[in-house]
Each structure stands twice: as C-alpha cells, then as structure tokens.
XYZ file of C-alpha atoms in Angstrom:
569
model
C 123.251 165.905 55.127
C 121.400 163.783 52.630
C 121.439 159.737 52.891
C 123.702 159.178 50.013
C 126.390 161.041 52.352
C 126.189 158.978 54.951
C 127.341 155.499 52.835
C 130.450 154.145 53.413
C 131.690 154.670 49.199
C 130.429 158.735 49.654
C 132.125 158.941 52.756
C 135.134 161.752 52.705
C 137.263 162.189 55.383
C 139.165 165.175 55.932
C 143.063 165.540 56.810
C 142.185 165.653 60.517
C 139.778 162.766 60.276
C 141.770 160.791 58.466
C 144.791 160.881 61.302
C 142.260 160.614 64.115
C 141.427 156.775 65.432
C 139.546 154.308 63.949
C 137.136 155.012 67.297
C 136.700 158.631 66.257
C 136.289 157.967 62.992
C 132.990 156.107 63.920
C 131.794 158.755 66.115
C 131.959 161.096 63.753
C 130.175 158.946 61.159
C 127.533 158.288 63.791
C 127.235 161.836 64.480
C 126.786 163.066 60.606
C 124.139 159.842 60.240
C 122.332 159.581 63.512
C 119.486 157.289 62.016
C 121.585 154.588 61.184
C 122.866 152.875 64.090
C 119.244 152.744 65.678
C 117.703 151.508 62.213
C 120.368 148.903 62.585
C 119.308 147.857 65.752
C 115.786 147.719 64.973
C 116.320 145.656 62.156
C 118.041 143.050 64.363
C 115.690 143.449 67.288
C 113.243 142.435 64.401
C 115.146 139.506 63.762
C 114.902 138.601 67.145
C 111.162 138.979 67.892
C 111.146 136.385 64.995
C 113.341 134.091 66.077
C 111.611 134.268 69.698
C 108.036 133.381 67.858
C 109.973 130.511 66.114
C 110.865 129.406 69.180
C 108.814 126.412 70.711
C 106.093 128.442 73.329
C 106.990 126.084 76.453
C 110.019 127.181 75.944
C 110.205 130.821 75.987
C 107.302 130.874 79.023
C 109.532 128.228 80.822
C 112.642 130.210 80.207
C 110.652 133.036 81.793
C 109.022 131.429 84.449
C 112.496 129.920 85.524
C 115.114 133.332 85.015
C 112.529 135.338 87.311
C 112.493 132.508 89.650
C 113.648 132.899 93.458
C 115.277 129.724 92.966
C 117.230 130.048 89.916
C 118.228 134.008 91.328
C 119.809 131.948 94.665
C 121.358 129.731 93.017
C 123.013 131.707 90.414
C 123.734 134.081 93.283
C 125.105 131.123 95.603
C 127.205 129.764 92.545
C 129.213 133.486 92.345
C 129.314 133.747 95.498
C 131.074 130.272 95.989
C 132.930 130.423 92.507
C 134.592 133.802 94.188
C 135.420 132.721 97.670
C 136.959 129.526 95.816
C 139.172 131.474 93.713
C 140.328 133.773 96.332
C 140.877 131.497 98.859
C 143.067 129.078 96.731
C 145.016 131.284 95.476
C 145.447 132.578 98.944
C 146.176 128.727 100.058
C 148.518 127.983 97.057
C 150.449 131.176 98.375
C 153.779 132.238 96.287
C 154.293 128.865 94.655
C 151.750 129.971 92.248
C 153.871 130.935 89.768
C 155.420 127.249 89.285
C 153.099 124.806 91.374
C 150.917 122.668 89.459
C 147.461 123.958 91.677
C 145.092 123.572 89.025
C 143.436 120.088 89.679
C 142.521 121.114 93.786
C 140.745 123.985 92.153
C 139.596 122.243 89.577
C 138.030 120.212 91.240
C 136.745 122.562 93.922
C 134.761 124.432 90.770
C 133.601 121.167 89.729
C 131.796 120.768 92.891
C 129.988 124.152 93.006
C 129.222 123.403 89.050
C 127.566 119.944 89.567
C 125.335 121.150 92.440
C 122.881 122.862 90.352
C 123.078 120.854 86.783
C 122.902 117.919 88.769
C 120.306 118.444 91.559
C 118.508 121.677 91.417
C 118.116 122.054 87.173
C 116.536 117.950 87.297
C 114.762 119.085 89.897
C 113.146 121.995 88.831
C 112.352 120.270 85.529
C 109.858 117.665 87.718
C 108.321 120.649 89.540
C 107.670 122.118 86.289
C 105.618 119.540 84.784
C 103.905 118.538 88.428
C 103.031 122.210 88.575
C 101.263 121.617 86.024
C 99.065 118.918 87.390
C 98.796 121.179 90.834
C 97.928 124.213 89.198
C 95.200 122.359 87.158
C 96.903 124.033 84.406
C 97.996 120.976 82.285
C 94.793 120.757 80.755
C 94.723 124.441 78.952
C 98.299 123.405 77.886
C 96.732 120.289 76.468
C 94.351 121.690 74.326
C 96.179 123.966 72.282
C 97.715 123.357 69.342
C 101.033 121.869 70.634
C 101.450 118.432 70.563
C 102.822 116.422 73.506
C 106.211 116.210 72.104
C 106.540 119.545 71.552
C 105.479 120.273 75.542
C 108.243 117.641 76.551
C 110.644 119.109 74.151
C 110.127 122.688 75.293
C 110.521 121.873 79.221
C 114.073 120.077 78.115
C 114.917 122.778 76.044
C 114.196 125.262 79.466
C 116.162 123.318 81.474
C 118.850 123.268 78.750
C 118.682 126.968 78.774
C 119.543 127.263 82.561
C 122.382 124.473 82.273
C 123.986 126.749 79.542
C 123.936 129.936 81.649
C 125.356 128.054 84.713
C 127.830 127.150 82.387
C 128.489 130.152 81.170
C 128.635 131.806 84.632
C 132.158 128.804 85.598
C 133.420 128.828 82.511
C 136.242 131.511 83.118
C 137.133 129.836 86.201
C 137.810 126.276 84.471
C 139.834 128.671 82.290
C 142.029 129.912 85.510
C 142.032 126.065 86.543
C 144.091 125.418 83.138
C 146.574 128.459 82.995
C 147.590 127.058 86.356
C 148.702 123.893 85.098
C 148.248 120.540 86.870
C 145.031 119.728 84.432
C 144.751 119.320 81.019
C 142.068 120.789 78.463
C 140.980 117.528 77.641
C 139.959 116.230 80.740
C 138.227 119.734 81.757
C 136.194 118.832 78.233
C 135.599 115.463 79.295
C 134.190 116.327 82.913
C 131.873 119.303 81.079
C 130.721 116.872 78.844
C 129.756 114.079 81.346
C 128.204 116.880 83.390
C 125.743 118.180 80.552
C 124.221 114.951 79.256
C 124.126 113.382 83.037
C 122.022 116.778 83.586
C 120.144 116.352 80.626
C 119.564 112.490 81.096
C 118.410 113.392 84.861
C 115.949 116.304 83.388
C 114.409 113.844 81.171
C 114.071 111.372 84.116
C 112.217 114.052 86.152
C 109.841 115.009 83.908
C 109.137 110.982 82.921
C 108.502 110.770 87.226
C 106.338 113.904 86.858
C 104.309 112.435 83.916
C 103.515 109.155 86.192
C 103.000 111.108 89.378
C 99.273 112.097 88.587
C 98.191 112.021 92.207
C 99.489 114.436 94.974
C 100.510 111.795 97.168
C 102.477 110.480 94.679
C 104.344 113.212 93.609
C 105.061 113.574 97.062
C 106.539 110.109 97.032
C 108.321 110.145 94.040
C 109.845 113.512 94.237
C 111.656 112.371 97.675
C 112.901 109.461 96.051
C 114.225 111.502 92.805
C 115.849 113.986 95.401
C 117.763 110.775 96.783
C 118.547 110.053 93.751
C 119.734 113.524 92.688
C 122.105 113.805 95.570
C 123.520 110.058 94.696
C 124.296 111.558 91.091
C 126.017 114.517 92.804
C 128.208 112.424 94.994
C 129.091 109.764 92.491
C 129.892 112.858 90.228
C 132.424 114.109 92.599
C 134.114 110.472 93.035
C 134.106 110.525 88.967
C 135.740 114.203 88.709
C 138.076 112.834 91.293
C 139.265 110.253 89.425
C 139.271 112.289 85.735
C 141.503 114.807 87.327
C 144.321 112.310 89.040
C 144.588 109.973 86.195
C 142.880 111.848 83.140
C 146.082 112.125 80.797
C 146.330 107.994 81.576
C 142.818 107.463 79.559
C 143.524 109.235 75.766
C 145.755 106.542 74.174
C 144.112 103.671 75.223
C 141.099 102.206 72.215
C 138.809 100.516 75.158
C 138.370 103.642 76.499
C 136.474 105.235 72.979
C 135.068 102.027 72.651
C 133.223 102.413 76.204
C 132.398 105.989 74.864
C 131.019 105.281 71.704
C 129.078 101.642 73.570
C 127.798 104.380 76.342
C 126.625 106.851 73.972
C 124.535 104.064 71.519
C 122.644 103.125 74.707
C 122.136 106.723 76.270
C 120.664 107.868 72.805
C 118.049 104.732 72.614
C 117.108 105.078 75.801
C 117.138 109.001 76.569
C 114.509 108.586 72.935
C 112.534 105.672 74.829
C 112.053 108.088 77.861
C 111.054 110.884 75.595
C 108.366 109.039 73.449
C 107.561 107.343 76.847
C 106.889 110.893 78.548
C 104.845 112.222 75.878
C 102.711 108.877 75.916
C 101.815 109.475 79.191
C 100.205 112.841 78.851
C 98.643 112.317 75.123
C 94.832 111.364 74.716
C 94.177 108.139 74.855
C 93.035 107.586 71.475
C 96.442 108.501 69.691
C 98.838 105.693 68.976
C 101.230 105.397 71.470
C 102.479 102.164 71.424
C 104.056 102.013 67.858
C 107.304 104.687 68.413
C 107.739 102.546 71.860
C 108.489 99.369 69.986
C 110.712 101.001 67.531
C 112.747 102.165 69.995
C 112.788 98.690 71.678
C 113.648 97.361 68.555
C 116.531 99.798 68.184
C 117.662 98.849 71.169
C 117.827 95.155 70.918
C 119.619 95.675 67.421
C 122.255 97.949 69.474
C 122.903 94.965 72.049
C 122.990 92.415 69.601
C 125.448 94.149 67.946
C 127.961 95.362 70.639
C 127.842 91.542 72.080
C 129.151 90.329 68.681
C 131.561 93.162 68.506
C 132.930 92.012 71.877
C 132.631 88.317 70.515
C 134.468 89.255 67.578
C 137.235 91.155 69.289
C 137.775 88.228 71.668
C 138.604 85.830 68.506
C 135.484 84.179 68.319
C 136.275 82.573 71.532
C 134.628 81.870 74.654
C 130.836 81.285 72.388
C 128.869 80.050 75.601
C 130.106 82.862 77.483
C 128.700 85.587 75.180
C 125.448 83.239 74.387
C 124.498 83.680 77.831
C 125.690 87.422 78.411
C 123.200 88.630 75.391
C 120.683 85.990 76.850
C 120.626 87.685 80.251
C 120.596 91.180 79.257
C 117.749 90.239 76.491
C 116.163 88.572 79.034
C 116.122 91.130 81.519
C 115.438 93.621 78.573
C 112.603 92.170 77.110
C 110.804 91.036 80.813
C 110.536 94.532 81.954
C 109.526 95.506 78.510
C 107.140 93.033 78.115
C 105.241 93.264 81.713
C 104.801 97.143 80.526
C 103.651 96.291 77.056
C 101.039 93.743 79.002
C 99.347 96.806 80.652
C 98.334 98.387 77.733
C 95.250 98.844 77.151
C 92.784 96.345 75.044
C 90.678 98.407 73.313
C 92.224 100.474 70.296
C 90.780 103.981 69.740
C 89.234 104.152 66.313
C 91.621 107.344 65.314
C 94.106 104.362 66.286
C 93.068 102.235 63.893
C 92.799 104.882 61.045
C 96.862 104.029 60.557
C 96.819 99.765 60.989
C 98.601 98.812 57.849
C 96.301 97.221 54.917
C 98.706 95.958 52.477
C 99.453 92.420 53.087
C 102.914 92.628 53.768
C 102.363 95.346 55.763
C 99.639 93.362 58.229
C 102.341 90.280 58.249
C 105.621 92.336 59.996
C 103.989 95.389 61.068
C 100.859 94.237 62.972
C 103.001 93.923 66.467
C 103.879 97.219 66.686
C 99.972 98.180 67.045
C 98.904 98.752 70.193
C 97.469 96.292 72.689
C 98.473 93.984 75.308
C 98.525 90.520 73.606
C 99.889 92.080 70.423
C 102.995 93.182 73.052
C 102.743 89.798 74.572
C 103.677 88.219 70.873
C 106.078 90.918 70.077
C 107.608 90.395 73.144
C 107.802 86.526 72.229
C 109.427 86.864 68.943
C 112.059 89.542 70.026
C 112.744 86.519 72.247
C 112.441 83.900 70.245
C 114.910 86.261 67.954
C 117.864 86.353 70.604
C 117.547 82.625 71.348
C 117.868 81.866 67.662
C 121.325 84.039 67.583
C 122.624 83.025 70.797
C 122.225 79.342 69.700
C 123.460 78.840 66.373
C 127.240 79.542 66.873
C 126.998 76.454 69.961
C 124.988 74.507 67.327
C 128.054 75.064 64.559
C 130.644 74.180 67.619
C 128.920 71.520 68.727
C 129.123 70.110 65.552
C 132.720 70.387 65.321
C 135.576 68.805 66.952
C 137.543 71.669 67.702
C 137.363 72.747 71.717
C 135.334 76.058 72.576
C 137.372 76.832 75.623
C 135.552 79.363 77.910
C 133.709 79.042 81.484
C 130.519 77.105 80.379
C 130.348 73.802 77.870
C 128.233 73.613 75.138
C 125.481 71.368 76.436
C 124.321 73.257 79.599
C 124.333 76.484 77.822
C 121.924 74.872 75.551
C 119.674 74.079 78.121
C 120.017 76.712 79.885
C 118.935 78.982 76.654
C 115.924 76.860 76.110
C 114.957 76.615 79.385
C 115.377 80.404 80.107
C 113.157 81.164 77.280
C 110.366 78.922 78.152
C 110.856 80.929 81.620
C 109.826 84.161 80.149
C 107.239 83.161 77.317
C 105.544 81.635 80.729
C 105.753 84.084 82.862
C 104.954 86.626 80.557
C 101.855 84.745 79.206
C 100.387 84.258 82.173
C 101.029 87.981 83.597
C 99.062 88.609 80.592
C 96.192 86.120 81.218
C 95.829 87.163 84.642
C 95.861 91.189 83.347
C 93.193 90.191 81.039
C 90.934 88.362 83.959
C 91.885 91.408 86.579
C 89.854 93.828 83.898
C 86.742 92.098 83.967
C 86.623 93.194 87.333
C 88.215 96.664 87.624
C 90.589 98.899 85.932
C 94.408 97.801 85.467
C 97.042 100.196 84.984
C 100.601 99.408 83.360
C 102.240 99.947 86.784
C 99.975 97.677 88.285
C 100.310 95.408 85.187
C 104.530 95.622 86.041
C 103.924 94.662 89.878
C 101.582 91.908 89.162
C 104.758 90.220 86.873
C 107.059 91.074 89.968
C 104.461 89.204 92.073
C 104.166 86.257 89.937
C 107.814 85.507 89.571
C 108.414 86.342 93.415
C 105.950 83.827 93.998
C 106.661 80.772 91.677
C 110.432 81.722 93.358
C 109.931 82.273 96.456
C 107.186 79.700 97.297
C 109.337 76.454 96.497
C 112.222 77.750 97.989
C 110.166 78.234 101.110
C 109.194 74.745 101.343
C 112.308 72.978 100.326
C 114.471 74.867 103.021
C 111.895 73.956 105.692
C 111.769 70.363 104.527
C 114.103 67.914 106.632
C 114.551 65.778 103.481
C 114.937 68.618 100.661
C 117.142 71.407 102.758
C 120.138 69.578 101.692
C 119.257 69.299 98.407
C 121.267 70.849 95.473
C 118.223 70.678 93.390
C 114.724 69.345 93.116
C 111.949 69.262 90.998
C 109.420 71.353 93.418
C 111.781 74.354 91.968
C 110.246 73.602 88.836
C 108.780 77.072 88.827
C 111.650 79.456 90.076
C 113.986 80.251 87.036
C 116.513 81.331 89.192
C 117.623 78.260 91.087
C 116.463 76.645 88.302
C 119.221 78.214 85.208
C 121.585 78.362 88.192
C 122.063 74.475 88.914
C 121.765 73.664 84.473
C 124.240 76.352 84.086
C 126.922 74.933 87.194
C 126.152 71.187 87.303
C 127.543 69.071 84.296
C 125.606 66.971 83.142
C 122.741 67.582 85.639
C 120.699 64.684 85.540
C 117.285 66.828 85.911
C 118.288 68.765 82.485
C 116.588 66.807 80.139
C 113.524 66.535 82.385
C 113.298 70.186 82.800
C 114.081 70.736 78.925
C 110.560 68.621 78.072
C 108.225 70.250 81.221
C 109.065 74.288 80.857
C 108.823 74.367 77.426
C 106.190 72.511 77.248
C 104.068 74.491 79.704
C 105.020 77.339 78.090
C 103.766 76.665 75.088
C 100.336 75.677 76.513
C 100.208 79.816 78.299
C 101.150 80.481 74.535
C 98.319 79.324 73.013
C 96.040 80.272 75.829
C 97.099 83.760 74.560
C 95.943 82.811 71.158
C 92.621 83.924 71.381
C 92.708 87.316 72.296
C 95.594 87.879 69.859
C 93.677 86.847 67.179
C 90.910 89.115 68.169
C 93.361 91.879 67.783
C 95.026 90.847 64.791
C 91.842 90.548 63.038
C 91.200 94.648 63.557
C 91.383 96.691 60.213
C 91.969 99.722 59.116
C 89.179 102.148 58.746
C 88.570 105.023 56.538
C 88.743 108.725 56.964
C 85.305 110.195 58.193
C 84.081 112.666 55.156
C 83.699 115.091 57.925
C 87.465 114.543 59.110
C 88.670 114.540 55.348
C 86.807 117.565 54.566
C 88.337 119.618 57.930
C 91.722 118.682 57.261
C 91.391 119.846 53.476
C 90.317 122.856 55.066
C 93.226 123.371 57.373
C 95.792 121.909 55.256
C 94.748 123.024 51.331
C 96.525 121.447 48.420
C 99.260 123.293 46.792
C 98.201 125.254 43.642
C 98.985 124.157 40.579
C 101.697 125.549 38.321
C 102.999 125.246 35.013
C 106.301 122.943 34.662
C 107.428 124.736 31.741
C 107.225 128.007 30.103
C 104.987 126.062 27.530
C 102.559 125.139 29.868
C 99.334 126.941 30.514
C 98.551 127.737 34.227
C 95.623 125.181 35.463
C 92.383 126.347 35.865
C-alpha cells in the first residue's frame, strides 16, 4: 500500500471498519502503515535529544549522577514504602466512619511528614555534597575551565535538586489527593503547605551549596556540614509545627488582608536575598580577576529600597502615627543590615584585577554614582557609609517636620531622644566600620586576610569596645550602681539603650558632640586609600583580546534594508 493510502483524507473504511471501535480503527490503520507510528516517535525522540543538549550540562550530569544514586533509590523507596503503610493504616484506624468522618487533616498531615523529610533534609543536603564533591574529588577545577560560567554551574546544581523535589512530589501527590476527598482539609491549605515546602527546599538548597562554596578545606566541610545537618533537622521540625498549625486553623487565614500582606512582604525579601546568595555563591568559585563585587551591591541596594519601602507602607497604614517608633525600627534593621554587609564588603580584596578594571565607568556621571559599586574594601567602606547616611536622612526628616509642629506625635519614644539616638547610632557604625577597615588594611601588610576573617575581626572589635567597659564599671564599687557613665563611651549598646529610655538624659548632648566626632576623624583616616581607589581608570581592550573576541564572536553580515539596496561588499 503506497504512502498516499495511509493519510488520514485517503483513508476508506469499510462497513465493518466503520462499526468497529475507535481502538480498532487505529490498529488497523497502524497495521496498513507500519512506518508511521515509529517515524513519529523518532521525530519526537529527536526533539528530545535537542531539548536535552539545550539543557544546562550540570544539570543533566547532576540529574544523572543523583537518579542512579543509592541515596535518592532509598529514599524514594522509603517514601512509598511509608506513603503506603500510612494510607493503609489510617484508613484501617479511621475504620467505618470513613464514609462521613472528616479524617483528612490526621492524614494529611501524616503525608506531610514523610513529604518534608526528603525536600527538607536529604534534597539540601545532597545539594552541599554535590558541590563539596567537587572540591574532594579535585574535580572542580576541570568543571572550571570549560566554557560554563559560574552561574551557570550554580544554576545547574539548583536546577538538579529542583528536579528531585519535583519527582518526590510527584511520587505524594495522589495521596494529598486522597487527603482532600476525605474531607476535613481544604485545597487551599494543601496548596499553601506545598508551596511553603518547595521554596523552603529551594531556599535550603541554595544555602547548602553557598556553605559548600566557603567550605574549601576538609576540615571545614566537616564542620559546616554538621552544623547545616542541625540546621536541616530544625527546618524539618519547625515544618511540622507549621503544617500543624495550617491544617487546624487554615480556612481562618483566607479573608483576612495582613495575611497577603505578610505573603507578598515575605516573598520581596526571599527573592533579594535567595539572588544575594546566588551571585554570592558564584563569587566564591569565579577567578579572582572577574568583577564580583558590583551584582553584590545591587542586590544590597535592592534590598535596602525593599525595607525602606515596606517600613513606610507600615507607617502609612498606621496613619502616619507613631514616627519615632518606625524611625528607629528601619534604623535598627538598616543598621544591622548594613554592619554585616559592610564588615564583608571590608574583606574584599585591595587590588583590582586589570580585566576588572576594563568595565570602571569613564563618563563623568558615570565615575560620580557608579564608582562604589567597584570592587574594593574602602570603596565598600564609603558605600557602606552613604547607604547609611541614606537611612538616617529618611528616618529623620518626618521627626524634624514634627518637631517643628505643635501637634503631639503620640507613640513609645519622644522626638528628642530618637534624634539622638539616630545620630548617635550612626556615628556607631561609620566608627566601627572605619576602623574594622583600618585595622584590615594594617593586618595585610603582614599576612593574608580573608572576608571571614575580615567579618570576625568587626565581631571582635565591637565585643571589645562593649564588653571591656562593661567589665570595669560592674567591678567598680563606685560605677556598679550606675545607670550610665561615660567609660561606656564605646559600647553602642548600653549606650542607644539609656538615650533611647532616659528623658532628657543629661549625658545626650555630650555623647551627641564625642561619637560623631570621632567618627568622623576614622572617616577621614579612610580617605586616603579611597582616594587611591577612586583615582583607578578604565583601561582599554588589549589588540590581542579585541582581535580573539572578533574571532569568536564575528559581526553580523550586512544586508540590504530595502529591495533597492545593493548587498554590501
């Protein structure tokens, strides 16, 4: 039978055919053309080989590496095993009442259990072990050198440990089904819990992999993957407390506006962050001579534009009231923000690469606002400053415009001490900052510094200028009683404690002329080496670079724009 006979318009069907079933209908097409169902599949098996070489490499070797595993093969196993005996043996406990109990949350519940186990401890896990491997196997380095960049390698382990959350998924999916049919949950809440599930698994994932990055010693790794187990486990157990609640009171949660206000506040931070650990991660295992300071601070910046905002939201949905209250919320979480920041930015290396400094900005508008988000230590000090020197601005011109008025602000804390308190906090962290920096700088002269040691030395500093006074005032006979004194000149704690309770405190203005003003003196002891990095330009393209990339990546040929036009010789 020729080819042309076997299309669906030359297709004739007989009298029997045509009252036989649609199934024997096929068959009997399939037998007359027996070449077409195969060149069918072939053409989609094509398809498929394509799509698999579009696919990032890390990702289809990690997909391998982890399907053919022992460990995922037990745990799928396990998960079966457990998602069976469940199902028998509540139905079994629930007993005739079945048919018009609500039994749905205890199962539920149970299922959520056996899900959480392996998307919250064993796929995080095995995403850590995957990139530590790595580094054991002394296999990092061929991955390195290929083509990929680091993004892509981070990208592809997610996307493998992705892969294994969506087949556990897949594999408990029909029993959150059964959970439903027997009433006592709703399909909302079984979203919700699936939901929380996936991106705490994917969050965790990330988090591993950032550990494994860091962990470039065996010891190390040894260290920090106990700790991330720990943590792992407290995940899994908090996630069970969660589910708990979700299930009992679930249906309570969908009317009320707070509660997809939290959502949306919790998903603006996860996003900035989970990106911050990302670019962070691939940082790590880049040459040093890329860039890979300049996506960090964008992200930082992102994320100090995010709190800014959801303070003034919560400002502005509290009637403008309560102004000192929210001046010092955003000041404490910017302060907190911008210290950790800033003691990491401090560790960076001095010394830009010169493929670094191929991309400095050379427009003078560009130099002015984009200059601190190059990379090196006193160029993070200063953008550390003005981020800062940014919040302080916002948190104190709304107590400036009360102030100013007559009308009362109401609230916890008055006007005045919040003032100080915002100055004085401030001068706090330029200093402290500054001088972590200063004594970074000095430490180099004598040996290598790296950011983590750049993050404990900060830690050490304020411990000390903390813990030091307080040491001698409560062993002091005279000062032990003391609500405040000026030996706790240098601990910011007790320090924006006592401005922020006692009103007036008589040591306010005092403190308002000495922190400041010290702080301003670390400042400009930090002037030198900024301007020494400041003053870097950019440089050209090597001919030999120019001429390899032209190479690799040829112009597009040029083609007539309209039928007019002759083609361009």
């Amino acid at each position: 039978m020729s080819d042309a006979s076997c299309t669906p318009n030359n297709l004739r069907e007989s009298p029997l055919e045509a009252d036989a079933s649609p199934a024997s209908s096929r068959a009997a097409h399939a037998a007359r053309c027996p070449g077409r169902i195969p060149s069918l599949w072939q053409s989609w098996d094509n398809r498929l080989i394509w799509l698999s070489d579009w696919f990032n490499p890390i990702l289809v070797k990690e997909t391998r590496q982890a399907l053919r595993s022992w460990q995922f093969t037990v745990t799928f196993v396990l998960l079966l095993v457990a998602c069976w005996v469940v199902t028998i043996g509540g139905v079994a406990m629930i007993g005739p009442s079945i048919y018009y109990a609500a039994g749905g949350g205890e199962l539920l519940r149970a299922y959520y259990a056996i899900l959480s186990l392996p998307l919250l401890v064993v796929v995080p896990f095995a995403a850590f072990r995957s990139l530590s491997a790595e580094r054991e196997d002394n296999t990092f380095d061929l991955v390195s050198i290929t083509t990929l960049g680091p993004r892509q390698i981070i990208s592809g382990k997610l996307a493998s440990a992705v892969v294994q959350m969506i087949v556990y998924f897949s594999a408990i999916t029909p029993c959150l089904a059964f959970t439903y049919l027997l009433r006592g949950v709703d399909a909302p809440t079984i979203a919700l819990l699936l939901m929380y599930t996936f991106f705490a698994s994917l969050a965790l994932s990330m988090l591993g992999l950032l550990l494994a990055a860091i962990s470039k010693m065996r010891y190390n790794q040894l260290i920090l993957s106990v700790g991330f187990v720990a943590l792992l486990l407290g995940a899994f157990t908090s996630a069970q407390d969660l589910a708990t609640e979700m299930i009992r009171f679930g249906y309570l949660f969908w009317g009320d506006h707070q509660f997809w206000v939290i959502h949306v506040l919790a998903a603006t931070f996860y996003v900035s962050t989970f990106a911050l650990a990302f670019l962070a991660t691939a940082a790590i295992i880049t040459f040093p001579t890329e860039n890979r300071s300049t996506p960090l601070r964008i992200v930082m910046l992102v994320q100090q534009a995010s709190l800014v905002g959801w303070v003034s939201y919560a400002w502005i949905a509290g009637g403008f009231r309560q102004n000192a209250y929210y001046a010092v919320l955003l000041a404490l979480l910017a302060g907190g923000y911008w210290f950790a920041m800033g003691a990491m930015l401090n560790g960076e290396q001095p010394q830009m690469s010169r493929r670094a400094m191929r991309s400095l900005p050379q427009s003078l508008i560009g130099r002015a606002f984009f200059t601190w988000l190059n990379p090196g230590p006193s160029s993070g000090y200063m953008f550390s400053v003005a981020n800062l020197t940014s919040i302080l601005m916002l948190c104190l011109a709304p107590l400036l415009v009360v102030a100013q008025s007559s009308s009362p602000i109401g609230g916890w804390f008055s006007v005045a001490p919040t003032i100080y308190f915002l100055v004085i906090g401030w001068s706090y962290l330029v200093a402290y900052l500054g001088l972590g920096c200063l004594v970074v700088a000095l430490l180099r002269k004598l040996s290598p510094v790296s950011m983590f040691a750049s993050v404990l030395l900060h830690l050490l500093l304020v411990l000390a200028g903390s813990g030091i006074p307080t040491s001698i005032q409560w062993m002091s006979l005279e000062l032990q009683n003391e609500a405040y004194s000026y030996l706790q000149a240098t601990n910011p704690f007790w320090t924006l404690i006592y401005i922020l309770n006692f009103d007036p405190a008589p040591e306010a203005q005092v403190l308002a002329f000495i922190v400041p003003s010290a702080a301003i003196c670390i400042l400009l002891l930090n002037l030198p080496s900024l301007v020494r990095e400041v003053q870097q330009v950019r440089l050209a393209l090597p001919v030999r670079v120019a001429e390899d990339e032209a190479a690799l990546h040829p112009s597009p040929e040029s083609l007539p724009q309209n039928p007019w036009d002759t083609q361009a010789t």
